[in-house]
Amino acid sequence: MKPLASLSLDLDNEWSYLKTHGDVQWETLPSYLDVIVPRALDLLASLDLTITFFIVGQDAALERNHDAIAALARAGHEIGNHSFSHEPWMQRYSEEQVRDEFARTEEALEALTGVVPVGFRGPGFSLSPTVLSVLSERGYIYDGSTFPTIVGPVARAFYFRTSKLDAQQREERADLFGGASDALRPLSPYRWDVGTDGIIEIPVTTIPGFRVPFHVSYLLYLAGRSPAIARSYFRTGLALCRAARVAPSILLHPLDLLGGDDVQSLSFFPGMAMSGKEKRELVSGFLTLLADRFEICTMGEHAASLAGTTLPMVAPGSRRPSSRLSKHGGAKHGLVGNRR
Ligand SMILES: [Zn+2]
């Protein structure tokens, strides 16, 4: 049997990118969900894959997005929480703000899909001890907000260079994509030492040993230069995961399936010179490479596979495991996917 790999898509909307970028147009909440969702569903159906979609509460709360989001749940994909307001400075929120953010997102998702999420990914990989304790208090099982890489500060510098942010906006986004010390975070899953059961952390996988990203946006960036190099980079990363016994958790974004011909307002993003069709063909190829080597599952299934196992424990706010190993993993962690 092939080893497991989880696959997820952060359903960032047009407005959330404009907001992080400091573009006031975001306030009218422009949406491309009607375009991206059918494309994502077609691609996943053609490869026979079921994945996790992390959804922004603000989108679920707006009627014009209801058909698109409900279609994801109907197709059997797991629905995760990607915050309500998609503010990459969520780690600065007070406990009350975090609770409010979660309550509104869960309410909107439950009303629309009939399920309450058990997994969370913070916008721009934002995470804090407060967020972790609220996740535990609200019965979440896993988090996917860490990105153990050396390139976070480089990605942030690129973002700042291409945006029109003032000093205060830059200050708010000071932790966007994480700091250099995030490269020290564990690459394999562990358990955050919060509450009684803890929260399983499934990091976004970077290449073992090198800590460089290889999720799909990076592969497409490489493919802009040479599709053959992008494929061999991905194959090498996956081989190193197998050698290091790391079950990869691979990330997709809407702009991996949309080209410059689909969304003109986001031309500042890397890779937008490619057409949507070109990107979808490349992504289909990357996912086929992944499926040839690994059994692709949702993040909820990945978390459930770890539930009975002993994982290293990490204290919230720390980047290194403590000497304690987790012993729990009872009935609650047997849950797969969404709560009803
Ligand atoms: Zn996001």
Short mmCIF file of C-alpha atoms and ligand atoms in Angstrom, two decimals:
data_model
loop_
_atom_site.label_atom_id
_atom_site.label_comp_id
_atom_site.label_asym_id
_atom_site.label_seq_id
_atom_site.Cartn_x
_atom_site.Cartn_y
_atom_site.Cartn_z
CA MET A 1 0.00 0.00 0.00
CA LYS A 2 1.18 3.50 -0.80
CA PRO A 3 1.97 5.91 2.07
CA LEU A 4 -0.47 8.77 2.80
CA ALA A 5 -0.26 12.34 1.52
CA SER A 6 -2.87 14.96 2.31
CA LEU A 7 -3.99 17.60 -0.13
CA SER A 8 -5.79 20.86 0.63
CA LEU A 9 -6.84 24.04 -1.15
CA ASP A 10 -7.02 27.38 0.65
CA LEU A 11 -10.04 29.00 -0.96
CA ASP A 12 -8.67 32.55 -0.79
CA ASN A 13 -10.97 34.85 -2.72
CA GLU A 14 -10.14 37.78 -4.99
CA TRP A 15 -11.02 40.27 -2.22
CA SER A 16 -8.78 38.59 0.36
CA TYR A 17 -5.73 38.94 -1.89
CA LEU A 18 -6.60 42.57 -2.64
CA LYS A 19 -6.99 43.17 1.11
CA THR A 20 -3.57 41.74 2.03
CA HIS A 21 -2.14 43.71 -0.86
CA GLY A 22 -3.62 46.94 0.57
CA ASP A 23 -5.94 47.60 -2.39
CA VAL A 24 -9.19 49.38 -1.33
CA GLN A 25 -11.15 47.60 -4.05
CA TRP A 26 -11.37 44.66 -1.65
CA GLU A 27 -14.18 46.38 0.26
CA THR A 28 -16.78 45.45 -2.36
CA LEU A 29 -15.73 41.80 -1.80
CA PRO A 30 -15.10 40.84 -5.44
CA SER A 31 -15.37 37.08 -5.85
CA TYR A 32 -14.13 34.55 -8.38
CA LEU A 33 -15.63 31.54 -6.60
CA ASP A 34 -18.10 30.91 -9.43
CA VAL A 35 -15.12 30.47 -11.77
CA ILE A 36 -12.64 28.63 -9.56
CA VAL A 37 -14.97 26.17 -7.86
CA PRO A 38 -16.28 24.40 -11.00
CA ARG A 39 -12.70 24.20 -12.32
CA ALA A 40 -11.37 22.74 -9.09
CA LEU A 41 -14.25 20.23 -8.97
CA ASP A 42 -13.65 19.16 -12.59
CA LEU A 43 -9.94 18.70 -12.05
CA LEU A 44 -10.37 16.72 -8.82
CA ALA A 45 -13.12 14.55 -10.33
CA SER A 46 -10.91 13.78 -13.35
CA LEU A 47 -8.18 12.54 -10.98
CA ASP A 48 -10.68 10.90 -8.60
CA LEU A 49 -9.42 12.91 -5.61
CA THR A 50 -11.17 14.05 -2.43
CA ILE A 51 -9.40 16.87 -0.62
CA THR A 52 -9.87 19.55 2.05
CA PHE A 53 -11.05 23.06 1.16
CA PHE A 54 -10.26 25.71 3.76
CA ILE A 55 -13.05 28.26 3.39
CA VAL A 56 -13.23 31.89 4.51
CA GLY A 57 -16.30 32.57 6.68
CA GLN A 58 -17.00 35.92 5.02
CA ASP A 59 -17.51 34.09 1.71
CA ALA A 60 -19.76 31.45 3.23
CA ALA A 61 -21.86 34.23 4.77
CA LEU A 62 -22.59 35.89 1.41
CA GLU A 63 -25.49 34.49 -0.54
CA ARG A 64 -23.84 35.01 -3.91
CA ASN A 65 -21.19 32.40 -2.98
CA HIS A 66 -23.61 29.84 -1.60
CA ASP A 67 -23.96 27.68 -4.71
CA ALA A 68 -20.20 27.44 -5.22
CA ILE A 69 -19.39 26.52 -1.61
CA ALA A 70 -22.31 24.11 -1.23
CA ALA A 71 -21.11 22.31 -4.39
CA LEU A 72 -17.77 21.54 -2.70
CA ALA A 73 -19.45 19.89 0.26
CA ARG A 74 -21.90 18.04 -2.01
CA ALA A 75 -18.97 16.57 -3.95
CA GLY A 76 -17.71 15.03 -0.70
CA HIS A 77 -14.75 17.30 -0.04
CA GLU A 78 -13.87 18.18 3.55
CA ILE A 79 -14.69 21.74 4.60
CA GLY A 80 -12.11 23.43 6.86
CA ASN A 81 -12.07 26.83 8.57
CA HIS A 82 -9.82 29.52 7.03
CA SER A 83 -10.94 32.33 9.43
CA PHE A 84 -13.81 34.78 8.89
CA SER A 85 -12.04 37.95 7.74
CA HIS A 86 -8.85 36.48 6.25
CA GLU A 87 -6.51 38.85 8.05
CA PRO A 88 -2.93 37.51 8.03
CA TRP A 89 -2.35 39.35 11.31
CA MET A 90 -4.82 37.11 13.17
CA GLN A 91 -2.05 36.11 15.60
CA ARG A 92 -2.45 39.61 17.07
CA TYR A 93 -6.14 39.16 17.88
CA SER A 94 -7.41 39.05 21.46
CA GLU A 95 -9.07 35.88 22.72
CA GLU A 96 -12.46 37.49 22.27
CA GLN A 97 -11.74 38.43 18.67
CA VAL A 98 -10.52 34.90 17.90
CA ARG A 99 -13.67 33.37 19.42
CA ASP A 100 -15.86 35.71 17.43
CA GLU A 101 -13.96 34.89 14.22
CA PHE A 102 -14.46 31.16 14.80
CA ALA A 103 -18.10 31.40 15.86
CA ARG A 104 -19.08 33.39 12.76
CA THR A 105 -17.22 31.07 10.41
CA GLU A 106 -18.64 27.90 11.95
CA GLU A 107 -22.15 29.33 11.89
CA ALA A 108 -21.92 30.32 8.22
CA LEU A 109 -20.39 26.98 7.20
CA GLU A 110 -22.88 24.93 9.17
CA ALA A 111 -25.85 26.85 7.76
CA LEU A 112 -24.56 26.30 4.24
CA THR A 113 -23.09 22.80 4.30
CA GLY A 114 -24.60 21.19 7.40
CA VAL A 115 -21.13 20.54 8.84
CA VAL A 116 -18.93 22.22 11.44
CA PRO A 117 -15.23 22.10 10.56
CA VAL A 118 -12.71 20.14 12.65
CA GLY A 119 -9.66 21.64 10.97
CA PHE A 120 -8.23 25.14 10.72
CA ARG A 121 -5.63 26.95 8.68
CA GLY A 122 -4.78 30.55 9.58
CA PRO A 123 -4.64 33.20 6.85
CA GLY A 124 -1.03 33.74 5.72
CA PHE A 125 0.00 30.93 8.14
CA SER A 126 -0.90 33.10 11.16
CA LEU A 127 -1.09 31.17 14.42
CA SER A 128 -0.82 32.07 18.11
CA PRO A 129 -1.18 30.38 21.50
CA THR A 130 -4.56 32.15 21.75
CA VAL A 131 -5.73 30.66 18.44
CA LEU A 132 -4.60 27.20 19.58
CA SER A 133 -6.41 27.42 22.89
CA VAL A 134 -9.63 28.56 21.20
CA LEU A 135 -9.32 25.70 18.68
CA SER A 136 -9.07 23.26 21.57
CA GLU A 137 -11.96 24.83 23.46
CA ARG A 138 -14.17 24.59 20.35
CA GLY A 139 -13.41 20.90 19.71
CA TYR A 140 -11.14 21.18 16.68
CA ILE A 141 -8.93 18.17 15.93
CA TYR A 142 -6.18 19.58 13.76
CA ASP A 143 -4.43 22.72 12.60
CA GLY A 144 -2.52 23.24 9.35
CA SER A 145 -1.11 26.74 9.88
CA THR A 146 2.62 26.11 10.09
CA PHE A 147 5.00 26.43 7.16
CA PRO A 148 8.48 25.32 8.25
CA THR A 149 10.55 27.07 5.60
CA ILE A 150 13.51 29.36 5.18
CA VAL A 151 11.80 31.41 2.46
CA GLY A 152 9.04 33.13 4.53
CA PRO A 153 10.95 36.42 4.87
CA VAL A 154 11.85 36.36 1.16
CA ALA A 155 8.21 35.82 0.17
CA ARG A 156 7.16 38.68 2.47
CA ALA A 157 9.79 41.05 0.99
CA PHE A 158 8.48 40.21 -2.48
CA TYR A 159 4.92 40.90 -1.34
CA PHE A 160 5.85 44.28 0.15
CA ARG A 161 7.75 45.29 -2.96
CA THR A 162 4.76 44.69 -5.22
CA SER A 163 2.16 46.33 -2.94
CA LYS A 164 1.09 49.83 -1.96
CA LEU A 165 1.06 49.39 1.81
CA ASP A 166 1.60 52.27 4.22
CA ALA A 167 3.74 51.99 7.36
CA GLN A 168 0.88 50.78 9.57
CA GLN A 169 -0.26 48.19 7.05
CA ARG A 170 3.31 46.89 6.80
CA GLU A 171 3.46 46.70 10.56
CA GLU A 172 0.26 44.59 10.65
CA ARG A 173 1.71 42.28 8.03
CA ALA A 174 5.13 42.03 9.71
CA ASP A 175 4.69 38.29 10.34
CA LEU A 176 3.19 37.44 6.95
CA PHE A 177 4.50 34.02 5.81
CA GLY A 178 6.44 33.67 9.09
CA GLY A 179 9.93 34.57 10.22
CA ALA A 180 13.32 32.93 9.74
CA SER A 181 12.91 30.93 12.95
CA ASP A 182 9.87 29.16 11.44
CA ALA A 183 12.38 27.05 9.54
CA LEU A 184 13.09 25.39 12.90
CA ARG A 185 9.54 24.15 13.37
CA PRO A 186 9.09 20.37 13.01
CA LEU A 187 8.27 19.07 9.54
CA SER A 188 6.42 15.97 10.72
CA PRO A 189 3.09 16.14 12.55
CA TYR A 190 3.06 16.72 16.28
CA ARG A 191 0.57 17.63 18.97
CA TRP A 192 0.12 21.10 20.42
CA ASP A 193 0.00 20.79 24.17
CA VAL A 194 -3.37 22.51 24.73
CA GLY A 195 -6.54 21.37 26.52
CA THR A 196 -7.03 17.70 27.33
CA ASP A 197 -6.63 16.17 23.89
CA GLY A 198 -4.25 18.63 22.28
CA ILE A 199 -4.48 19.76 18.67
CA ILE A 200 -2.74 17.73 15.96
CA GLU A 201 -0.49 19.95 13.85
CA ILE A 202 -0.04 18.95 10.21
CA PRO A 203 2.60 21.32 8.79
CA VAL A 204 2.53 22.40 5.15
CA THR A 205 5.38 20.20 3.94
CA THR A 206 8.62 21.70 2.72
CA ILE A 207 11.44 19.57 1.28
CA PRO A 208 13.09 17.53 4.07
CA GLY A 209 16.67 18.62 4.69
CA PHE A 210 16.35 21.81 2.63
CA ARG A 211 13.22 23.41 4.04
CA VAL A 212 12.32 24.91 0.68
CA PRO A 213 8.67 24.95 -0.40
CA PHE A 214 7.34 22.63 -3.05
CA HIS A 215 3.64 23.24 -2.94
CA VAL A 216 1.87 23.84 -6.20
CA SER A 217 2.27 27.66 -6.50
CA TYR A 218 6.05 27.22 -6.28
CA LEU A 219 5.99 24.42 -8.85
CA LEU A 220 4.05 26.65 -11.23
CA TYR A 221 6.55 29.44 -10.70
CA LEU A 222 9.34 27.04 -11.69
CA ALA A 223 7.24 25.70 -14.56
CA GLY A 224 7.09 29.27 -15.93
CA ARG A 225 10.79 28.78 -16.66
CA SER A 226 10.77 25.06 -17.41
CA PRO A 227 7.97 22.53 -16.84
CA ALA A 228 10.57 19.72 -16.91
CA ILE A 229 12.56 21.34 -14.08
CA ALA A 230 9.37 21.86 -12.06
CA ARG A 231 8.44 18.20 -12.43
CA SER A 232 11.88 16.93 -11.48
CA TYR A 233 11.97 19.33 -8.49
CA PHE A 234 8.63 17.92 -7.32
CA ARG A 235 9.75 14.31 -7.89
CA THR A 236 12.93 14.98 -5.86
CA GLY A 237 10.94 16.59 -3.03
CA LEU A 238 8.55 13.63 -2.91
CA ALA A 239 11.43 11.12 -2.96
CA LEU A 240 13.05 12.96 -0.02
CA CYS A 241 9.72 12.83 1.85
CA ARG A 242 9.56 9.07 1.35
CA ALA A 243 13.18 8.68 2.44
CA ALA A 244 12.57 10.81 5.56
CA ARG A 245 9.23 9.07 6.22
CA VAL A 246 7.36 12.37 6.07
CA ALA A 247 3.78 12.06 4.83
CA PRO A 248 3.57 15.15 2.63
CA SER A 249 0.76 17.63 3.11
CA ILE A 250 0.51 19.56 -0.13
CA LEU A 251 -1.20 22.89 -0.59
CA LEU A 252 -3.15 24.34 -3.52
CA HIS A 253 -4.42 27.88 -4.08
CA PRO A 254 -7.13 29.20 -6.42
CA LEU A 255 -4.51 31.03 -8.50
CA ASP A 256 -2.95 27.65 -9.32
CA LEU A 257 -6.02 27.06 -11.48
CA LEU A 258 -6.70 30.60 -12.69
CA GLY A 259 -4.56 32.52 -15.17
CA GLY A 260 -4.07 36.17 -16.07
CA ASP A 261 -6.89 35.63 -18.58
CA ASP A 262 -9.30 34.82 -15.71
CA VAL A 263 -8.55 37.54 -13.09
CA GLN A 264 -7.06 40.79 -14.34
CA SER A 265 -7.02 42.48 -10.91
CA LEU A 266 -4.39 40.06 -9.57
CA SER A 267 -1.76 40.48 -12.28
CA PHE A 268 0.77 41.43 -9.55
CA PHE A 269 0.93 37.77 -8.50
CA PRO A 270 3.78 35.65 -9.80
CA GLY A 271 2.74 33.18 -12.49
CA MET A 272 -0.19 35.25 -13.78
CA ALA A 273 1.41 35.50 -17.22
CA MET A 274 0.28 31.89 -17.77
CA SER A 275 -3.25 31.11 -18.96
CA GLY A 276 -5.68 29.25 -16.73
CA LYS A 277 -5.73 26.33 -19.15
CA GLU A 278 -1.94 26.01 -19.16
CA LYS A 279 -1.89 26.05 -15.35
CA ARG A 280 -4.60 23.40 -15.02
CA GLU A 281 -2.71 21.07 -17.35
CA LEU A 282 0.47 21.51 -15.35
CA VAL A 283 -1.35 21.05 -12.01
CA SER A 284 -3.03 17.91 -13.29
CA GLY A 285 0.45 16.57 -14.12
CA PHE A 286 1.83 17.44 -10.66
CA LEU A 287 -1.11 15.82 -8.89
CA THR A 288 -0.69 12.70 -11.03
CA LEU A 289 2.95 12.48 -9.89
CA LEU A 290 1.75 12.77 -6.30
CA ALA A 291 -1.00 10.17 -6.75
CA ASP A 292 1.45 7.71 -8.36
CA ARG A 293 3.57 7.73 -5.19
CA PHE A 294 1.11 8.40 -2.37
CA GLU A 295 -2.46 7.64 -1.35
CA ILE A 296 -4.01 11.11 -1.45
CA CYS A 297 -6.42 11.93 1.39
CA THR A 298 -8.06 14.90 3.11
CA MET A 299 -6.40 16.69 6.04
CA GLY A 300 -9.10 15.24 8.33
CA GLU A 301 -8.19 11.71 7.23
CA HIS A 302 -4.49 12.51 7.66
CA ALA A 303 -5.22 13.71 11.23
CA ALA A 304 -7.36 10.62 11.94
CA SER A 305 -4.50 8.36 10.82
CA LEU A 306 -2.31 9.99 13.49
CA ALA A 307 -4.91 9.93 16.25
CA GLY A 308 -3.91 6.69 17.90
CA THR A 309 -0.17 7.27 17.50
CA THR A 310 2.34 8.80 19.89
CA LEU A 311 3.35 12.22 18.68
CA PRO A 312 5.90 14.72 19.97
CA MET A 313 4.31 17.47 22.08
CA VAL A 314 5.00 21.14 21.42
CA ALA A 315 4.01 23.90 23.84
CA PRO A 316 2.02 26.74 22.19
CA GLY A 317 4.40 29.59 21.42
CA SER A 318 7.34 27.20 21.14
CA ARG A 319 8.95 26.00 17.93
CA ARG A 320 10.58 22.89 19.33
CA PRO A 321 9.10 19.71 20.77
CA SER A 322 9.29 19.26 24.53
CA SER A 323 10.62 15.99 25.96
CA ARG A 324 7.02 14.95 26.64
CA LEU A 325 5.33 12.56 24.21
CA SER A 326 1.59 12.62 23.85
CA LYS A 327 -0.23 9.58 25.12
CA HIS A 328 -3.78 10.53 24.33
CA GLY A 329 -5.69 10.09 21.15
CA GLY A 330 -8.96 8.69 22.40
CA ALA A 331 -12.38 8.41 20.86
CA LYS A 332 -12.58 12.05 19.84
CA HIS A 333 -9.61 11.69 17.53
CA GLY A 334 -11.19 8.75 15.76
CA LEU A 335 -13.33 11.31 13.94
CA VAL A 336 -12.73 11.78 10.25
CA GLY A 337 -13.71 14.91 8.39
CA ASN A 338 -16.54 17.08 9.56
CA ARG A 339 -18.80 17.11 12.59
CA ARG A 340 -22.53 17.18 11.95
ZN ZN B 1 -5.51 32.18 2.68
#
